[in-house]
PDB file of C-alpha atoms in Angstrom:
ATOM      1  CA  UNK A   1       0.000   0.000   0.000  1.00  0.00           C
ATOM      2  CA  UNK A   2       1.628   3.185  -1.132  1.00  0.00           C
ATOM      3  CA  UNK A   3       0.932   6.591   0.293  1.00  0.00           C
ATOM      4  CA  UNK A   4       1.138   9.256  -2.343  1.00  0.00           C
ATOM      5  CA  UNK A   5       3.343  12.117  -1.265  1.00  0.00           C
ATOM      6  CA  UNK A   6       2.421  15.610  -2.118  1.00  0.00           C
ATOM      7  CA  UNK A   7       4.540  17.730  -4.398  1.00  0.00           C
ATOM      8  CA  UNK A   8       5.508  19.912  -1.415  1.00  0.00           C
ATOM      9  CA  UNK A   9       6.855  16.917   0.569  1.00  0.00           C
ATOM     10  CA  UNK A  10       8.881  15.692  -2.405  1.00  0.00           C
ATOM     11  CA  UNK A  11      10.325  19.155  -2.943  1.00  0.00           C
ATOM     12  CA  UNK A  12      11.214  19.448   0.741  1.00  0.00           C
ATOM     13  CA  UNK A  13      12.979  16.073   0.726  1.00  0.00           C
ATOM     14  CA  UNK A  14      14.952  17.025  -2.383  1.00  0.00           C
ATOM     15  CA  UNK A  15      15.891  20.369  -0.836  1.00  0.00           C
ATOM     16  CA  UNK A  16      17.145  18.673   2.327  1.00  0.00           C
ATOM     17  CA  UNK A  17      19.272  16.259   0.296  1.00  0.00           C
ATOM     18  CA  UNK A  18      20.729  19.105  -1.777  1.00  0.00           C
ATOM     19  CA  UNK A  19      21.524  21.148   1.344  1.00  0.00           C
ATOM     20  CA  UNK A  20      23.224  18.127   2.871  1.00  0.00           C
ATOM     21  CA  UNK A  21      25.356  17.516  -0.242  1.00  0.00           C
ATOM     22  CA  UNK A  22      26.335  21.197  -0.549  1.00  0.00           C
ATOM     23  CA  UNK A  23      27.217  21.365   3.159  1.00  0.00           C
ATOM     24  CA  UNK A  24      29.272  18.168   2.889  1.00  0.00           C
ATOM     25  CA  UNK A  25      31.241  19.359  -0.140  1.00  0.00           C
ATOM     26  CA  UNK A  26      31.810  22.850   1.250  1.00  0.00           C
ATOM     27  CA  UNK A  27      32.915  21.545   4.650  1.00  0.00           C
ATOM     28  CA  UNK A  28      35.317  19.098   3.005  1.00  0.00           C
ATOM     29  CA  UNK A  29      36.741  21.924   0.864  1.00  0.00           C
ATOM     30  CA  UNK A  30      37.151  24.047   3.993  1.00  0.00           C
ATOM     31  CA  UNK A  31      39.007  21.226   5.758  1.00  0.00           C
ATOM     32  CA  UNK A  32      41.379  20.702   2.827  1.00  0.00           C
ATOM     33  CA  UNK A  33      42.063  24.450   2.688  1.00  0.00           C
ATOM     34  CA  UNK A  34      42.749  24.606   6.438  1.00  0.00           C
ATOM     35  CA  UNK A  35      45.061  21.619   6.229  1.00  0.00           C
ATOM     36  CA  UNK A  36      47.091  23.262   3.459  1.00  0.00           C
ATOM     37  CA  UNK A  37      47.352  26.672   5.139  1.00  0.00           C
ATOM     38  CA  UNK A  38      47.570  25.745   8.831  1.00  0.00           C
ATOM     39  CA  UNK A  39      48.811  22.164   9.055  1.00  0.00           C
ATOM     40  CA  UNK A  40      49.986  22.210  12.683  1.00  0.00           C
ATOM     41  CA  UNK A  41      46.807  23.883  13.967  1.00  0.00           C
ATOM     42  CA  UNK A  42      44.681  21.506  11.899  1.00  0.00           C
ATOM     43  CA  UNK A  43      46.399  18.498  13.466  1.00  0.00           C
ATOM     44  CA  UNK A  44      46.018  19.888  16.985  1.00  0.00           C
ATOM     45  CA  UNK A  45      42.326  20.773  16.562  1.00  0.00           C
ATOM     46  CA  UNK A  46      41.455  17.456  14.931  1.00  0.00           C
ATOM     47  CA  UNK A  47      43.351  15.559  17.643  1.00  0.00           C
ATOM     48  CA  UNK A  48      41.543  17.500  20.377  1.00  0.00           C
ATOM     49  CA  UNK A  49      38.197  16.787  18.744  1.00  0.00           C
ATOM     50  CA  UNK A  50      39.047  13.135  18.257  1.00  0.00           C
ATOM     51  CA  UNK A  51      40.061  12.914  21.893  1.00  0.00           C
ATOM     52  CA  UNK A  52      37.230  14.852  23.549  1.00  0.00           C
ATOM     53  CA  UNK A  53      34.095  14.189  21.483  1.00  0.00           C
ATOM     54  CA  UNK A  54      33.979  10.389  22.097  1.00  0.00           C
ATOM     55  CA  UNK A  55      34.432  10.985  25.838  1.00  0.00           C
ATOM     56  CA  UNK A  56      31.547  13.449  25.854  1.00  0.00           C
ATOM     57  CA  UNK A  57      29.399  10.938  23.980  1.00  0.00           C
ATOM     58  CA  UNK A  58      30.444   8.223  26.454  1.00  0.00           C
ATOM     59  CA  UNK A  59      29.306  10.377  29.357  1.00  0.00           C
ATOM     60  CA  UNK A  60      26.084  11.310  27.580  1.00  0.00           C
ATOM     61  CA  UNK A  61      25.015   7.719  26.836  1.00  0.00           C
ATOM     62  CA  UNK A  62      26.631   6.228  29.956  1.00  0.00           C
ATOM     63  CA  UNK A  63      29.170   3.796  28.456  1.00  0.00           C
ATOM     64  CA  UNK A  64      31.271   2.781  31.466  1.00  0.00           C
ATOM     65  CA  UNK A  65      33.613   0.515  29.476  1.00  0.00           C
ATOM     66  CA  UNK A  66      34.359   3.206  26.947  1.00  0.00           C
ATOM     67  CA  UNK A  67      34.961   5.778  29.664  1.00  0.00           C
ATOM     68  CA  UNK A  68      37.237   3.401  31.582  1.00  0.00           C
ATOM     69  CA  UNK A  69      39.314   2.510  28.525  1.00  0.00           C
ATOM     70  CA  UNK A  70      39.427   6.160  27.448  1.00  0.00           C
ATOM     71  CA  UNK A  71      40.539   7.273  30.939  1.00  0.00           C
ATOM     72  CA  UNK A  72      43.310   4.696  31.220  1.00  0.00           C
ATOM     73  CA  UNK A  73      44.534   5.472  27.703  1.00  0.00           C
ATOM     74  CA  UNK A  74      44.388   9.228  28.334  1.00  0.00           C
ATOM     75  CA  UNK A  75      46.323   9.008  31.589  1.00  0.00           C
ATOM     76  CA  UNK A  76      48.968   6.734  30.097  1.00  0.00           C
ATOM     77  CA  UNK A  77      49.454   8.727  26.900  1.00  0.00           C
ATOM     78  CA  UNK A  78      49.304  11.973  28.866  1.00  0.00           C
ATOM     79  CA  UNK A  79      52.201  10.811  31.027  1.00  0.00           C
ATOM     80  CA  UNK A  80      54.231   9.747  27.981  1.00  0.00           C
ATOM     81  CA  UNK A  81      53.514  13.072  26.260  1.00  0.00           C
ATOM     82  CA  UNK A  82      54.476  14.905  29.442  1.00  0.00           C
ATOM     83  CA  UNK A  83      57.849  13.152  29.424  1.00  0.00           C
ATOM     84  CA  UNK A  84      58.355  13.814  25.710  1.00  0.00           C
ATOM     85  CA  UNK A  85      57.630  17.544  25.935  1.00  0.00           C
ATOM     86  CA  UNK A  86      59.942  18.446  28.802  1.00  0.00           C
ATOM     87  CA  UNK A  87      62.539  21.115  28.119  1.00  0.00           C
ATOM     88  CA  UNK A  88      65.298  18.811  29.339  1.00  0.00           C
ATOM     89  CA  UNK A  89      64.778  15.276  28.043  1.00  0.00           C
ATOM     90  CA  UNK A  90      66.064  12.392  30.118  1.00  0.00           C
ATOM     91  CA  UNK A  91      68.433  10.087  28.265  1.00  0.00           C
ATOM     92  CA  UNK A  92      65.946   7.201  28.227  1.00  0.00           C
ATOM     93  CA  UNK A  93      62.877   9.254  27.180  1.00  0.00           C
ATOM     94  CA  UNK A  94      63.148   8.748  23.399  1.00  0.00           C
ATOM     95  CA  UNK A  95      63.491   4.993  23.883  1.00  0.00           C
ATOM     96  CA  UNK A  96      60.551   4.926  26.305  1.00  0.00           C
ATOM     97  CA  UNK A  97      58.344   6.975  23.973  1.00  0.00           C
ATOM     98  CA  UNK A  98      59.225   4.823  20.974  1.00  0.00           C
ATOM     99  CA  UNK A  99      58.688   1.575  22.894  1.00  0.00           C
ATOM    100  CA  UNK A 100      55.329   2.736  24.250  1.00  0.00           C
ATOM    101  CA  UNK A 101      53.920   3.906  20.938  1.00  0.00           C
ATOM    102  CA  UNK A 102      55.303   0.886  19.108  1.00  0.00           C
ATOM    103  CA  UNK A 103      53.590  -1.416  21.599  1.00  0.00           C
ATOM    104  CA  UNK A 104      50.396   0.658  21.485  1.00  0.00           C
ATOM    105  CA  UNK A 105      50.305   0.521  17.687  1.00  0.00           C
ATOM    106  CA  UNK A 106      50.831  -3.243  17.607  1.00  0.00           C
ATOM    107  CA  UNK A 107      48.239  -3.778  20.336  1.00  0.00           C
ATOM    108  CA  UNK A 108      45.654  -1.639  18.549  1.00  0.00           C
ATOM    109  CA  UNK A 109      46.331  -3.474  15.303  1.00  0.00           C
ATOM    110  CA  UNK A 110      45.891  -6.834  17.054  1.00  0.00           C
ATOM    111  CA  UNK A 111      42.708  -5.587  18.724  1.00  0.00           C
ATOM    112  CA  UNK A 112      41.311  -4.527  15.366  1.00  0.00           C
ATOM    113  CA  UNK A 113      42.220  -7.838  13.715  1.00  0.00           C
ATOM    114  CA  UNK A 114      40.630  -9.848  16.538  1.00  0.00           C
ATOM    115  CA  UNK A 115      37.503  -7.678  16.343  1.00  0.00           C
ATOM    116  CA  UNK A 116      37.336  -8.122  12.585  1.00  0.00           C
ATOM    117  CA  UNK A 117      37.768 -11.889  12.969  1.00  0.00           C
ATOM    118  CA  UNK A 118      34.965 -12.023  15.533  1.00  0.00           C
ATOM    119  CA  UNK A 119      32.719 -10.029  13.231  1.00  0.00           C
ATOM    120  CA  UNK A 120      33.457 -12.486  10.426  1.00  0.00           C
ATOM    121  CA  UNK A 121      32.545 -15.405  12.671  1.00  0.00           C
ATOM    122  CA  UNK A 122      29.262 -13.639  13.391  1.00  0.00           C
ATOM    123  CA  UNK A 123      28.716 -12.944   9.691  1.00  0.00           C
ATOM    124  CA  UNK A 124      29.268 -16.581   8.739  1.00  0.00           C
ATOM    125  CA  UNK A 125      27.243 -17.794  11.770  1.00  0.00           C
ATOM    126  CA  UNK A 126      30.136 -19.768  13.230  1.00  0.00           C
ATOM    127  CA  UNK A 127      29.171 -18.625  16.736  1.00  0.00           C
ATOM    128  CA  UNK A 128      25.989 -20.703  16.434  1.00  0.00           C
ATOM    129  CA  UNK A 129      28.099 -23.841  16.093  1.00  0.00           C
ATOM    130  CA  UNK A 130      30.169 -22.950  19.173  1.00  0.00           C
ATOM    131  CA  UNK A 131      27.120 -21.814  21.159  1.00  0.00           C
ATOM    132  CA  UNK A 132      27.951 -18.133  21.634  1.00  0.00           C
ATOM    133  CA  UNK A 133      24.796 -16.631  20.175  1.00  0.00           C
ATOM    134  CA  UNK A 134      24.542 -12.816  20.144  1.00  0.00           C
ATOM    135  CA  UNK A 135      27.874 -12.353  21.929  1.00  0.00           C
ATOM    136  CA  UNK A 136      30.519 -12.536  19.234  1.00  0.00           C
ATOM    137  CA  UNK A 137      29.173  -9.871  16.854  1.00  0.00           C
ATOM    138  CA  UNK A 138      28.819  -6.992  19.321  1.00  0.00           C
ATOM    139  CA  UNK A 139      32.130  -7.890  20.976  1.00  0.00           C
ATOM    140  CA  UNK A 140      33.868  -7.988  17.597  1.00  0.00           C
ATOM    141  CA  UNK A 141      32.397  -4.634  16.611  1.00  0.00           C
ATOM    142  CA  UNK A 142      33.475  -3.055  19.889  1.00  0.00           C
ATOM    143  CA  UNK A 143      37.013  -4.457  19.630  1.00  0.00           C
ATOM    144  CA  UNK A 144      37.321  -3.298  16.029  1.00  0.00           C
ATOM    145  CA  UNK A 145      36.157   0.212  16.934  1.00  0.00           C
ATOM    146  CA  UNK A 146      38.444   0.438  19.970  1.00  0.00           C
ATOM    147  CA  UNK A 147      41.389  -0.794  17.895  1.00  0.00           C
ATOM    148  CA  UNK A 148      40.789   1.787  15.177  1.00  0.00           C
ATOM    149  CA  UNK A 149      40.065   4.659  17.556  1.00  0.00           C
ATOM    150  CA  UNK A 150      42.997   4.064  19.888  1.00  0.00           C
ATOM    151  CA  UNK A 151      45.286   3.315  16.940  1.00  0.00           C
ATOM    152  CA  UNK A 152      44.550   6.673  15.300  1.00  0.00           C
ATOM    153  CA  UNK A 153      45.002   8.495  18.617  1.00  0.00           C
ATOM    154  CA  UNK A 154      48.296   6.669  19.216  1.00  0.00           C
ATOM    155  CA  UNK A 155      49.566   7.536  15.743  1.00  0.00           C
ATOM    156  CA  UNK A 156      48.755  11.236  16.118  1.00  0.00           C
ATOM    157  CA  UNK A 157      50.213  11.461  19.615  1.00  0.00           C
ATOM    158  CA  UNK A 158      53.361   9.627  18.516  1.00  0.00           C
ATOM    159  CA  UNK A 159      53.788  12.141  15.707  1.00  0.00           C
ATOM    160  CA  UNK A 160      53.462  15.070  18.119  1.00  0.00           C
ATOM    161  CA  UNK A 161      55.883  13.494  20.596  1.00  0.00           C
ATOM    162  CA  UNK A 162      58.429  12.765  17.865  1.00  0.00           C
ATOM    163  CA  UNK A 163      58.250  16.345  16.582  1.00  0.00           C
ATOM    164  CA  UNK A 164      58.622  17.741  20.080  1.00  0.00           C
ATOM    165  CA  UNK A 165      61.580  15.525  20.982  1.00  0.00           C
ATOM    166  CA  UNK A 166      63.300  16.181  17.660  1.00  0.00           C
ATOM    167  CA  UNK A 167      63.037  19.944  18.145  1.00  0.00           C
ATOM    168  CA  UNK A 168      64.343  19.607  21.722  1.00  0.00           C
ATOM    169  CA  UNK A 169      67.350  17.664  20.443  1.00  0.00           C
ATOM    170  CA  UNK A 170      68.092  20.248  17.767  1.00  0.00           C
ATOM    171  CA  UNK A 171      66.699  18.567  14.651  1.00  0.00           C
ATOM    172  CA  UNK A 172      64.602  20.643  12.280  1.00  0.00           C
ATOM    173  CA  UNK A 173      62.560  19.497   9.293  1.00  0.00           C
ATOM    174  CA  UNK A 174      62.886  21.144   5.894  1.00  0.00           C
ATOM    175  CA  UNK A 175      59.354  22.572   5.939  1.00  0.00           C
ATOM    176  CA  UNK A 176      59.860  24.665   9.099  1.00  0.00           C
TER     177      UNK A 176
END
């Protein structure tokens, strides 16, 4: 049974879609322009947004696991970034920073792969054979999302720490 839409409703729907597409293209153009003109500020603002917005959403919808993982990650990375941005670097700081972010990157990659594997087992209904109905899919999705999210945060923070330590040790890049 089809409900015939009026011409006004069809026009309104088309207008909303066009506004959405124009806003999407213009915002993307603005982001590319900002990245070209103000690369360092763009990285800092996007990192701050990537760090804070999921925590706000976690508080809003009351996700205790997400808030716990976010808090532990934030405290740990905050301490590592604190060590990497000191005016006087300790002799073992570069090794500690590299070891931490290398381990974090590998762990996030493994977390993502395990989550993806669990999602595949849910997709192919292998969990029904094992007897883990309705557990594997959501767990796999959560692990995949945590792996991707924490991996991107780790990569960006490692880049900032490396730049900071390199400038403290006297190295300069060609684009500065």
